[in-house]
Amino acid sequence: GTDSTMSGGLNILYELKRAKEVYRELFGDEIDDQLLFKMITINPAKAFLIENELGEVKEGKLADFVVVRKNYPNPYKNIVEAELEDVLLVVIAGKPLYGLKSFSALFDRLGIKYEEIKLKKEKRIIKKGLIETLTAIRNAIGKKKNFPFMPVSF
């Protein structure tokens, strides 16, 4: 994810689009979507010397990946152009953490407890704990707090 909102972005999907825009502004050309994809996958793993564990979907590596809606024939463009509502499933260390409600059988089969949320009126499920955490934050500050980086309702 992103560490700062200095660029105005609240998530990695926005940051990809912004990187593409900045590249176009600076160089008058389009940056390759596959290169942008590598900038958020294998390249950081190499930079942190953990490419033997992360960075690509490959046997023997931790399975961290996201499934997005197919809107384009180019798989890399699907990631680069994705919006939050295009994210269909998030898997970390081989376990689903978030996805469409239609993935509930997968969560059930793996024994992962989940709760239902809505993202732009579409039912989603997320590993149990999010609602409890957001409720605790709201209770601590004494009012309903919206989180733009996590635009969910429950």
CSV table of N, CA and C in Angstrom, one decimal:
chain,number,residue,atom,x,y,z
A,1,GLY,N,0.8,-1.2,0.0
A,1,GLY,CA,0.0,0.0,0.0
A,1,GLY,C,0.9,1.2,0.0
A,2,THR,N,0.2,2.3,0.2
A,2,THR,CA,0.9,3.6,0.1
A,2,THR,C,1.2,4.0,1.6
A,3,ASP,N,2.3,4.7,1.8
A,3,ASP,CA,2.7,5.2,3.1
A,3,ASP,C,2.4,6.6,3.4
A,4,SER,N,2.0,7.3,2.4
A,4,SER,CA,1.7,8.8,2.5
A,4,SER,C,0.7,9.2,1.5
A,5,THR,N,0.0,10.3,1.9
A,5,THR,CA,-1.0,10.9,1.0
A,5,THR,C,-0.4,12.1,0.4
A,6,MET,N,0.9,12.3,0.4
A,6,MET,CA,1.5,13.5,-0.1
A,6,MET,C,1.2,13.6,-1.6
A,7,SER,N,1.0,12.5,-2.3
A,7,SER,CA,0.7,12.5,-3.7
A,7,SER,C,-0.8,12.7,-3.9
A,8,GLY,N,-1.6,12.6,-2.9
A,8,GLY,CA,-3.0,12.8,-3.0
A,8,GLY,C,-3.7,11.4,-3.1
A,9,GLY,N,-2.9,10.3,-3.1
A,9,GLY,CA,-3.5,9.0,-3.3
A,9,GLY,C,-3.8,8.3,-2.0
A,10,LEU,N,-4.8,7.6,-1.9
A,10,LEU,CA,-5.2,6.9,-0.7
A,10,LEU,C,-5.0,5.4,-0.8
A,11,ASN,N,-4.6,4.9,-2.0
A,11,ASN,CA,-4.3,3.5,-2.2
A,11,ASN,C,-3.4,3.2,-3.4
A,12,ILE,N,-2.9,2.0,-3.4
A,12,ILE,CA,-1.9,1.7,-4.5
A,12,ILE,C,-2.5,1.8,-5.9
A,13,LEU,N,-3.8,1.6,-6.0
A,13,LEU,CA,-4.4,1.7,-7.4
A,13,LEU,C,-4.3,3.1,-7.9
A,14,TYR,N,-4.6,4.1,-7.0
A,14,TYR,CA,-4.5,5.5,-7.4
A,14,TYR,C,-3.0,5.8,-7.7
A,15,GLU,N,-2.1,5.3,-6.9
A,15,GLU,CA,-0.7,5.6,-7.1
A,15,GLU,C,-0.2,5.1,-8.5
A,16,LEU,N,-0.7,4.0,-9.0
A,16,LEU,CA,-0.4,3.5,-10.3
A,16,LEU,C,-0.8,4.4,-11.4
A,17,LYS,N,-2.1,4.9,-11.2
A,17,LYS,CA,-2.6,5.8,-12.2
A,17,LYS,C,-1.8,7.2,-12.2
A,18,ARG,N,-1.5,7.6,-11.0
A,18,ARG,CA,-0.7,8.9,-10.9
A,18,ARG,C,0.7,8.7,-11.5
A,19,ALA,N,1.3,7.6,-11.3
A,19,ALA,CA,2.6,7.3,-11.8
A,19,ALA,C,2.6,7.4,-13.4
A,20,LYS,N,1.5,6.8,-13.9
A,20,LYS,CA,1.3,6.8,-15.4
A,20,LYS,C,1.1,8.2,-15.9
A,21,GLU,N,0.4,9.0,-15.1
A,21,GLU,CA,0.1,10.4,-15.5
A,21,GLU,C,1.4,11.2,-15.4
A,22,VAL,N,2.1,11.1,-14.4
A,22,VAL,CA,3.4,11.9,-14.2
A,22,VAL,C,4.4,11.5,-15.3
A,23,TYR,N,4.5,10.2,-15.6
A,23,TYR,CA,5.4,9.8,-16.7
A,23,TYR,C,5.0,10.5,-18.0
A,24,ARG,N,3.7,10.5,-18.3
A,24,ARG,CA,3.2,11.1,-19.5
A,24,ARG,C,3.5,12.6,-19.5
A,25,GLU,N,3.4,13.3,-18.4
A,25,GLU,CA,3.6,14.7,-18.3
A,25,GLU,C,5.1,15.0,-18.5
A,26,LEU,N,6.0,14.2,-17.9
A,26,LEU,CA,7.4,14.4,-17.9
A,26,LEU,C,8.1,14.0,-19.2
A,27,PHE,N,7.6,12.9,-19.8
A,27,PHE,CA,8.3,12.4,-21.0
A,27,PHE,C,7.5,12.4,-22.3
A,28,GLY,N,6.2,12.8,-22.2
A,28,GLY,CA,5.4,12.9,-23.4
A,28,GLY,C,5.1,11.5,-24.0
A,29,ASP,N,5.2,10.5,-23.2
A,29,ASP,CA,5.0,9.1,-23.7
A,29,ASP,C,4.3,8.3,-22.7
A,30,GLU,N,3.9,7.1,-23.0
A,30,GLU,CA,3.2,6.2,-22.1
A,30,GLU,C,4.2,5.2,-21.5
A,31,ILE,N,4.1,5.0,-20.2
A,31,ILE,CA,4.9,4.0,-19.6
A,31,ILE,C,4.2,2.7,-19.7
A,32,ASP,N,5.0,1.6,-19.9
A,32,ASP,CA,4.4,0.3,-20.1
A,32,ASP,C,3.7,-0.2,-18.8
A,33,ASP,N,2.5,-0.7,-19.0
A,33,ASP,CA,1.7,-1.2,-17.8
A,33,ASP,C,2.5,-2.4,-17.1
A,34,GLN,N,3.2,-3.2,-17.9
A,34,GLN,CA,3.9,-4.3,-17.3
A,34,GLN,C,5.0,-3.8,-16.4
A,35,LEU,N,5.7,-2.7,-16.8
A,35,LEU,CA,6.7,-2.1,-16.0
A,35,LEU,C,6.1,-1.5,-14.7
A,36,LEU,N,5.0,-0.9,-14.8
A,36,LEU,CA,4.3,-0.4,-13.6
A,36,LEU,C,3.9,-1.6,-12.6
A,37,PHE,N,3.5,-2.6,-13.2
A,37,PHE,CA,3.1,-3.8,-12.4
A,37,PHE,C,4.4,-4.4,-11.7
A,38,LYS,N,5.5,-4.4,-12.4
A,38,LYS,CA,6.7,-4.9,-11.7
A,38,LYS,C,7.2,-3.9,-10.6
A,39,MET,N,6.8,-2.6,-10.7
A,39,MET,CA,7.2,-1.6,-9.7
A,39,MET,C,6.4,-1.9,-8.4
A,40,ILE,N,5.3,-2.6,-8.4
A,40,ILE,CA,4.6,-2.9,-7.2
A,40,ILE,C,4.7,-4.4,-6.8
A,41,THR,N,5.4,-5.2,-7.5
A,41,THR,CA,5.5,-6.6,-7.2
A,41,THR,C,7.0,-7.1,-7.0
A,42,ILE,N,7.6,-7.5,-8.1
A,42,ILE,CA,8.9,-8.1,-8.0
A,42,ILE,C,10.0,-7.1,-7.6
A,43,ASN,N,9.9,-5.9,-8.2
A,43,ASN,CA,11.0,-4.9,-7.9
A,43,ASN,C,11.1,-4.5,-6.4
A,44,PRO,N,10.0,-4.3,-5.7
A,44,PRO,CA,10.1,-4.0,-4.2
A,44,PRO,C,10.7,-5.2,-3.5
A,45,ALA,N,10.2,-6.4,-3.9
A,45,ALA,CA,10.8,-7.6,-3.3
A,45,ALA,C,12.3,-7.7,-3.5
A,46,LYS,N,12.8,-7.4,-4.6
A,46,LYS,CA,14.2,-7.4,-4.9
A,46,LYS,C,14.9,-6.3,-4.0
A,47,ALA,N,14.3,-5.1,-4.0
A,47,ALA,CA,14.9,-4.0,-3.2
A,47,ALA,C,15.0,-4.4,-1.7
A,48,PHE,N,14.1,-5.1,-1.2
A,48,PHE,CA,14.1,-5.5,0.2
A,48,PHE,C,14.7,-6.9,0.5
A,49,LEU,N,15.3,-7.4,-0.6
A,49,LEU,CA,16.0,-8.7,-0.5
A,49,LEU,C,15.1,-9.8,-0.1
A,50,ILE,N,13.9,-9.8,-0.5
A,50,ILE,CA,12.9,-10.9,-0.1
A,50,ILE,C,12.3,-11.5,-1.4
A,51,GLU,N,13.0,-11.4,-2.5
A,51,GLU,CA,12.4,-11.9,-3.7
A,51,GLU,C,12.3,-13.4,-3.7
A,52,ASN,N,13.0,-14.1,-2.8
A,52,ASN,CA,12.8,-15.6,-2.7
A,52,ASN,C,11.5,-15.9,-2.0
A,53,GLU,N,10.9,-14.9,-1.4
A,53,GLU,CA,9.7,-15.2,-0.6
A,53,GLU,C,8.4,-14.5,-1.3
A,54,LEU,N,8.6,-13.4,-1.9
A,54,LEU,CA,7.5,-12.5,-2.4
A,54,LEU,C,7.8,-12.0,-3.7
A,55,GLY,N,6.9,-11.3,-4.3
A,55,GLY,CA,7.1,-10.5,-5.5
A,55,GLY,C,6.5,-11.1,-6.8
A,56,GLU,N,6.2,-12.4,-6.8
A,56,GLU,CA,5.5,-13.1,-7.9
A,56,GLU,C,4.8,-14.3,-7.4
A,57,VAL,N,3.8,-14.7,-8.2
A,57,VAL,CA,3.1,-16.0,-7.9
A,57,VAL,C,3.9,-17.1,-8.5
A,58,LYS,N,4.5,-17.9,-7.6
A,58,LYS,CA,5.4,-19.0,-8.0
A,58,LYS,C,5.5,-20.0,-6.9
A,59,GLU,N,5.6,-21.3,-7.3
A,59,GLU,CA,5.7,-22.3,-6.3
A,59,GLU,C,6.9,-22.0,-5.3
A,60,GLY,N,6.6,-22.2,-4.0
A,60,GLY,CA,7.6,-21.9,-3.0
A,60,GLY,C,7.6,-20.5,-2.4
A,61,LYS,N,6.8,-19.6,-3.0
A,61,LYS,CA,6.7,-18.3,-2.5
A,61,LYS,C,5.4,-18.1,-1.8
A,62,LEU,N,5.3,-17.1,-0.9
A,62,LEU,CA,4.1,-16.8,-0.3
A,62,LEU,C,3.1,-16.3,-1.4
A,63,ALA,N,1.9,-16.7,-1.3
A,63,ALA,CA,0.9,-16.4,-2.3
A,63,ALA,C,0.2,-15.1,-1.8
A,64,ASP,N,0.7,-14.0,-2.2
A,64,ASP,CA,0.1,-12.7,-2.0
A,64,ASP,C,-0.4,-12.2,-3.4
A,65,PHE,N,-1.7,-12.1,-3.6
A,65,PHE,CA,-2.1,-11.6,-4.9
A,65,PHE,C,-3.5,-11.1,-4.8
A,66,VAL,N,-3.9,-10.4,-5.9
A,66,VAL,CA,-5.2,-9.8,-6.0
A,66,VAL,C,-5.8,-10.2,-7.3
A,67,VAL,N,-7.1,-10.4,-7.3
A,67,VAL,CA,-7.8,-10.8,-8.6
A,67,VAL,C,-8.7,-9.5,-8.9
A,68,VAL,N,-8.5,-9.0,-10.1
A,68,VAL,CA,-9.3,-7.8,-10.5
A,68,VAL,C,-10.2,-8.2,-11.6
A,69,ARG,N,-11.3,-7.4,-11.8
A,69,ARG,CA,-12.2,-7.6,-12.9
A,69,ARG,C,-11.5,-7.4,-14.2
A,70,LYS,N,-11.8,-8.2,-15.2
A,70,LYS,CA,-11.2,-8.1,-16.5
A,70,LYS,C,-12.0,-7.0,-17.3
A,71,ASN,N,-11.3,-5.9,-17.5
A,71,ASN,CA,-11.9,-4.8,-18.3
A,71,ASN,C,-11.2,-4.6,-19.6
A,72,TYR,N,-10.0,-5.2,-19.7
A,72,TYR,CA,-9.1,-5.0,-20.9
A,72,TYR,C,-8.5,-6.3,-21.3
A,73,PRO,N,-8.1,-6.5,-22.6
A,73,PRO,CA,-7.4,-7.7,-22.9
A,73,PRO,C,-6.0,-7.9,-22.3
A,74,ASN,N,-5.4,-6.7,-22.0
A,74,ASN,CA,-4.0,-6.7,-21.4
A,74,ASN,C,-4.1,-6.9,-19.9
A,75,PRO,N,-3.6,-8.0,-19.4
A,75,PRO,CA,-3.7,-8.3,-17.9
A,75,PRO,C,-3.1,-7.2,-17.1
A,76,TYR,N,-2.0,-6.6,-17.5
A,76,TYR,CA,-1.3,-5.6,-16.7
A,76,TYR,C,-2.1,-4.3,-16.7
A,77,LYS,N,-2.8,-4.0,-17.8
A,77,LYS,CA,-3.7,-2.8,-17.9
A,77,LYS,C,-4.8,-3.0,-16.9
A,78,ASN,N,-5.3,-4.2,-16.7
A,78,ASN,CA,-6.4,-4.4,-15.8
A,78,ASN,C,-6.0,-4.0,-14.4
A,79,ILE,N,-4.8,-4.3,-14.0
A,79,ILE,CA,-4.3,-3.9,-12.7
A,79,ILE,C,-4.1,-2.4,-12.6
A,80,VAL,N,-3.4,-1.8,-13.6
A,80,VAL,CA,-3.0,-0.4,-13.6
A,80,VAL,C,-4.3,0.5,-13.6
A,81,GLU,N,-5.3,0.1,-14.4
A,81,GLU,CA,-6.5,0.9,-14.5
A,81,GLU,C,-7.6,0.5,-13.5
A,82,ALA,N,-7.4,-0.4,-12.6
A,82,ALA,CA,-8.4,-0.9,-11.7
A,82,ALA,C,-8.8,0.2,-10.7
A,83,GLU,N,-10.0,0.2,-10.3
A,83,GLU,CA,-10.6,1.0,-9.2
A,83,GLU,C,-10.9,0.0,-8.1
A,84,LEU,N,-11.1,0.5,-6.9
A,84,LEU,CA,-11.4,-0.3,-5.7
A,84,LEU,C,-12.5,-1.3,-6.0
A,85,GLU,N,-13.6,-0.9,-6.7
A,85,GLU,CA,-14.7,-1.8,-7.0
A,85,GLU,C,-14.3,-2.9,-8.0
A,86,ASP,N,-13.2,-2.8,-8.7
A,86,ASP,CA,-12.7,-3.8,-9.6
A,86,ASP,C,-12.0,-5.0,-8.9
A,87,VAL,N,-11.6,-4.7,-7.6
A,87,VAL,CA,-10.9,-5.8,-6.8
A,87,VAL,C,-11.9,-6.8,-6.4
A,88,LEU,N,-11.7,-8.0,-6.9
A,88,LEU,CA,-12.7,-9.1,-6.7
A,88,LEU,C,-12.2,-10.0,-5.5
A,89,LEU,N,-10.9,-10.2,-5.3
A,89,LEU,CA,-10.4,-11.0,-4.3
A,89,LEU,C,-9.0,-10.6,-3.9
A,90,VAL,N,-8.7,-10.6,-2.6
A,90,VAL,CA,-7.4,-10.3,-2.1
A,90,VAL,C,-6.9,-11.5,-1.3
A,91,VAL,N,-5.7,-12.1,-1.6
A,91,VAL,CA,-5.2,-13.2,-0.9
A,91,VAL,C,-3.8,-12.9,-0.4
A,92,ILE,N,-3.6,-13.1,0.9
A,92,ILE,CA,-2.3,-12.8,1.5
A,92,ILE,C,-1.8,-14.1,2.2
A,93,ALA,N,-0.6,-14.5,1.9
A,93,ALA,CA,0.0,-15.7,2.4
A,93,ALA,C,-0.9,-16.9,2.2
A,94,GLY,N,-1.5,-16.9,1.0
A,94,GLY,CA,-2.3,-18.0,0.6
A,94,GLY,C,-3.7,-18.1,1.2
A,95,LYS,N,-4.1,-17.1,1.9
A,95,LYS,CA,-5.4,-17.1,2.5
A,95,LYS,C,-6.2,-15.8,2.1
A,96,PRO,N,-7.5,-16.0,1.7
A,96,PRO,CA,-8.3,-14.9,1.3
A,96,PRO,C,-8.6,-14.0,2.5
A,97,LEU,N,-8.5,-12.7,2.2
A,97,LEU,CA,-8.8,-11.7,3.3
A,97,LEU,C,-10.0,-10.9,2.9
A,98,TYR,N,-10.3,-10.7,1.6
A,98,TYR,CA,-11.3,-9.8,1.2
A,98,TYR,C,-11.8,-10.3,-0.2
A,99,GLY,N,-13.1,-10.1,-0.5
A,99,GLY,CA,-13.5,-10.4,-1.8
A,99,GLY,C,-15.0,-10.2,-1.9
A,100,LEU,N,-15.5,-10.5,-3.1
A,100,LEU,CA,-16.9,-10.5,-3.4
A,100,LEU,C,-17.6,-11.5,-2.5
A,101,LYS,N,-18.9,-11.3,-2.2
A,101,LYS,CA,-19.7,-12.2,-1.4
A,101,LYS,C,-19.7,-13.6,-2.1
A,102,SER,N,-19.6,-13.7,-3.4
A,102,SER,CA,-19.6,-15.0,-4.1
A,102,SER,C,-18.4,-15.8,-3.7
A,103,PHE,N,-17.4,-15.3,-3.1
A,103,PHE,CA,-16.2,-16.1,-2.6
A,103,PHE,C,-16.4,-16.6,-1.2
A,104,SER,N,-17.6,-16.5,-0.6
A,104,SER,CA,-17.8,-16.9,0.7
A,104,SER,C,-17.6,-18.5,0.9
A,105,ALA,N,-17.9,-19.2,-0.1
A,105,ALA,CA,-17.6,-20.7,0.0
A,105,ALA,C,-16.1,-21.0,0.1
A,106,LEU,N,-15.3,-20.2,-0.5
A,106,LEU,CA,-13.8,-20.3,-0.3
A,106,LEU,C,-13.4,-20.0,1.1
A,107,PHE,N,-13.9,-18.9,1.6
A,107,PHE,CA,-13.6,-18.6,3.0
A,107,PHE,C,-14.1,-19.7,4.0
A,108,ASP,N,-15.3,-20.2,3.7
A,108,ASP,CA,-15.9,-21.3,4.5
A,108,ASP,C,-15.0,-22.5,4.5
A,109,ARG,N,-14.6,-22.9,3.3
A,109,ARG,CA,-13.8,-24.1,3.1
A,109,ARG,C,-12.5,-24.0,3.8
A,110,LEU,N,-11.9,-22.9,3.9
A,110,LEU,CA,-10.7,-22.7,4.6
A,110,LEU,C,-10.8,-22.3,6.1
A,111,GLY,N,-12.1,-22.3,6.5
A,111,GLY,CA,-12.3,-22.0,7.9
A,111,GLY,C,-12.0,-20.6,8.3
A,112,ILE,N,-12.1,-19.6,7.4
A,112,ILE,CA,-11.8,-18.2,7.7
A,112,ILE,C,-13.1,-17.5,8.0
A,113,LYS,N,-13.3,-17.0,9.2
A,113,LYS,CA,-14.5,-16.3,9.6
A,113,LYS,C,-14.4,-14.9,8.9
A,114,TYR,N,-15.6,-14.5,8.5
A,114,TYR,CA,-15.7,-13.2,7.8
A,114,TYR,C,-16.9,-12.5,8.2
A,115,GLU,N,-16.9,-11.2,7.8
A,115,GLU,CA,-18.1,-10.4,8.0
A,115,GLU,C,-18.4,-9.7,6.7
A,116,GLU,N,-19.7,-9.3,6.6
A,116,GLU,CA,-20.1,-8.7,5.3
A,116,GLU,C,-20.0,-7.1,5.4
A,117,ILE,N,-19.6,-6.6,4.3
A,117,ILE,CA,-19.5,-5.1,4.2
A,117,ILE,C,-20.0,-4.7,2.8
A,118,LYS,N,-20.2,-3.5,2.6
A,118,LYS,CA,-20.6,-3.0,1.3
A,118,LYS,C,-19.6,-2.0,0.7
A,119,LEU,N,-19.2,-2.1,-0.5
A,119,LEU,CA,-18.4,-1.2,-1.2
A,119,LEU,C,-19.2,-0.7,-2.4
A,120,LYS,N,-19.6,0.6,-2.3
A,120,LYS,CA,-20.4,1.2,-3.3
A,120,LYS,C,-21.7,0.3,-3.6
A,121,LYS,N,-22.3,-0.1,-2.6
A,121,LYS,CA,-23.6,-0.8,-2.6
A,121,LYS,C,-23.4,-2.3,-3.1
A,122,GLU,N,-22.2,-2.7,-3.2
A,122,GLU,CA,-22.0,-4.1,-3.6
A,122,GLU,C,-21.5,-4.9,-2.4
A,123,LYS,N,-22.2,-6.1,-2.2
A,123,LYS,CA,-21.8,-6.9,-1.0
A,123,LYS,C,-20.4,-7.5,-1.2
A,124,ARG,N,-19.6,-7.4,-0.2
A,124,ARG,CA,-18.3,-7.9,-0.1
A,124,ARG,C,-18.1,-8.6,1.2
A,125,ILE,N,-17.1,-9.4,1.3
A,125,ILE,CA,-16.8,-10.0,2.6
A,125,ILE,C,-15.3,-9.8,2.9
A,126,ILE,N,-15.1,-9.7,4.2
A,126,ILE,CA,-13.7,-9.4,4.7
A,126,ILE,C,-13.4,-10.2,5.9
A,127,LYS,N,-12.2,-10.7,6.1
A,127,LYS,CA,-11.8,-11.5,7.3
A,127,LYS,C,-12.3,-10.7,8.5
A,128,LYS,N,-12.9,-11.5,9.4
A,128,LYS,CA,-13.5,-11.0,10.6
A,128,LYS,C,-12.5,-10.1,11.4
A,129,GLY,N,-13.0,-8.9,11.8
A,129,GLY,CA,-12.2,-8.0,12.6
A,129,GLY,C,-12.3,-6.6,12.2
A,130,LEU,N,-12.6,-6.3,10.9
A,130,LEU,CA,-12.6,-5.0,10.4
A,130,LEU,C,-13.7,-4.2,11.0
A,131,ILE,N,-14.9,-4.7,11.1
A,131,ILE,CA,-16.0,-3.9,11.7
A,131,ILE,C,-15.8,-3.6,13.1
A,132,GLU,N,-15.2,-4.6,13.8
A,132,GLU,CA,-14.9,-4.4,15.2
A,132,GLU,C,-13.8,-3.3,15.4
A,133,THR,N,-12.8,-3.3,14.5
A,133,THR,CA,-11.8,-2.2,14.6
A,133,THR,C,-12.4,-0.8,14.3
A,134,LEU,N,-13.2,-0.7,13.2
A,134,LEU,CA,-13.8,0.5,12.8
A,134,LEU,C,-14.7,1.0,13.9
A,135,THR,N,-15.5,0.1,14.5
A,135,THR,CA,-16.4,0.5,15.6
A,135,THR,C,-15.6,1.0,16.8
A,136,ALA,N,-14.5,0.4,17.1
A,136,ALA,CA,-13.7,0.9,18.2
A,136,ALA,C,-13.1,2.3,18.0
A,137,ILE,N,-12.7,2.5,16.7
A,137,ILE,CA,-12.2,3.8,16.4
A,137,ILE,C,-13.3,4.9,16.5
A,138,ARG,N,-14.5,4.5,16.0
A,138,ARG,CA,-15.6,5.5,16.1
A,138,ARG,C,-16.0,5.7,17.5
A,139,ASN,N,-16.0,4.7,18.3
A,139,ASN,CA,-16.3,4.9,19.8
A,139,ASN,C,-15.3,5.7,20.5
A,140,ALA,N,-14.0,5.5,20.1
A,140,ALA,CA,-13.0,6.3,20.8
A,140,ALA,C,-13.0,7.8,20.5
A,141,ILE,N,-13.4,8.1,19.3
A,141,ILE,CA,-13.4,9.5,18.9
A,141,ILE,C,-14.8,10.1,19.1
A,142,GLY,N,-15.8,9.3,19.4
A,142,GLY,CA,-17.1,9.8,19.7
A,142,GLY,C,-18.0,10.2,18.6
A,143,LYS,N,-17.6,9.8,17.4
A,143,LYS,CA,-18.5,10.1,16.2
A,143,LYS,C,-18.2,9.1,15.1
A,144,LYS,N,-19.1,9.1,14.1
A,144,LYS,CA,-18.9,8.2,13.0
A,144,LYS,C,-17.7,8.8,12.1
A,145,LYS,N,-16.8,8.0,11.9
A,145,LYS,CA,-15.6,8.5,11.1
A,145,LYS,C,-15.6,7.7,9.8
A,146,ASN,N,-15.5,8.4,8.7
A,146,ASN,CA,-15.4,7.8,7.4
A,146,ASN,C,-13.9,7.7,7.0
A,147,PHE,N,-13.5,6.6,6.4
A,147,PHE,CA,-12.1,6.4,6.0
A,147,PHE,C,-12.0,6.3,4.5
A,148,PRO,N,-11.6,7.4,3.9
A,148,PRO,CA,-11.6,7.4,2.4
A,148,PRO,C,-10.7,6.3,1.8
A,149,PHE,N,-9.7,5.8,2.5
A,149,PHE,CA,-8.9,4.8,1.9
A,149,PHE,C,-9.6,3.4,2.0
A,150,MET,N,-10.7,3.4,2.8
A,150,MET,CA,-11.5,2.1,3.0
A,150,MET,C,-13.0,2.5,2.9
A,151,PRO,N,-13.5,2.8,1.7
A,151,PRO,CA,-14.8,3.3,1.6
A,151,PRO,C,-15.9,2.2,1.7
A,152,VAL,N,-16.0,1.7,2.9
A,152,VAL,CA,-17.0,0.6,3.1
A,152,VAL,C,-18.0,1.0,4.1
A,153,SER,N,-19.2,0.4,4.0
A,153,SER,CA,-20.2,0.6,4.9
A,153,SER,C,-20.6,-0.8,5.5
A,154,PHE,N,-21.1,-0.7,6.8
A,154,PHE,CA,-21.5,-2.0,7.5
A,154,PHE,C,-22.7,-1.7,8.4
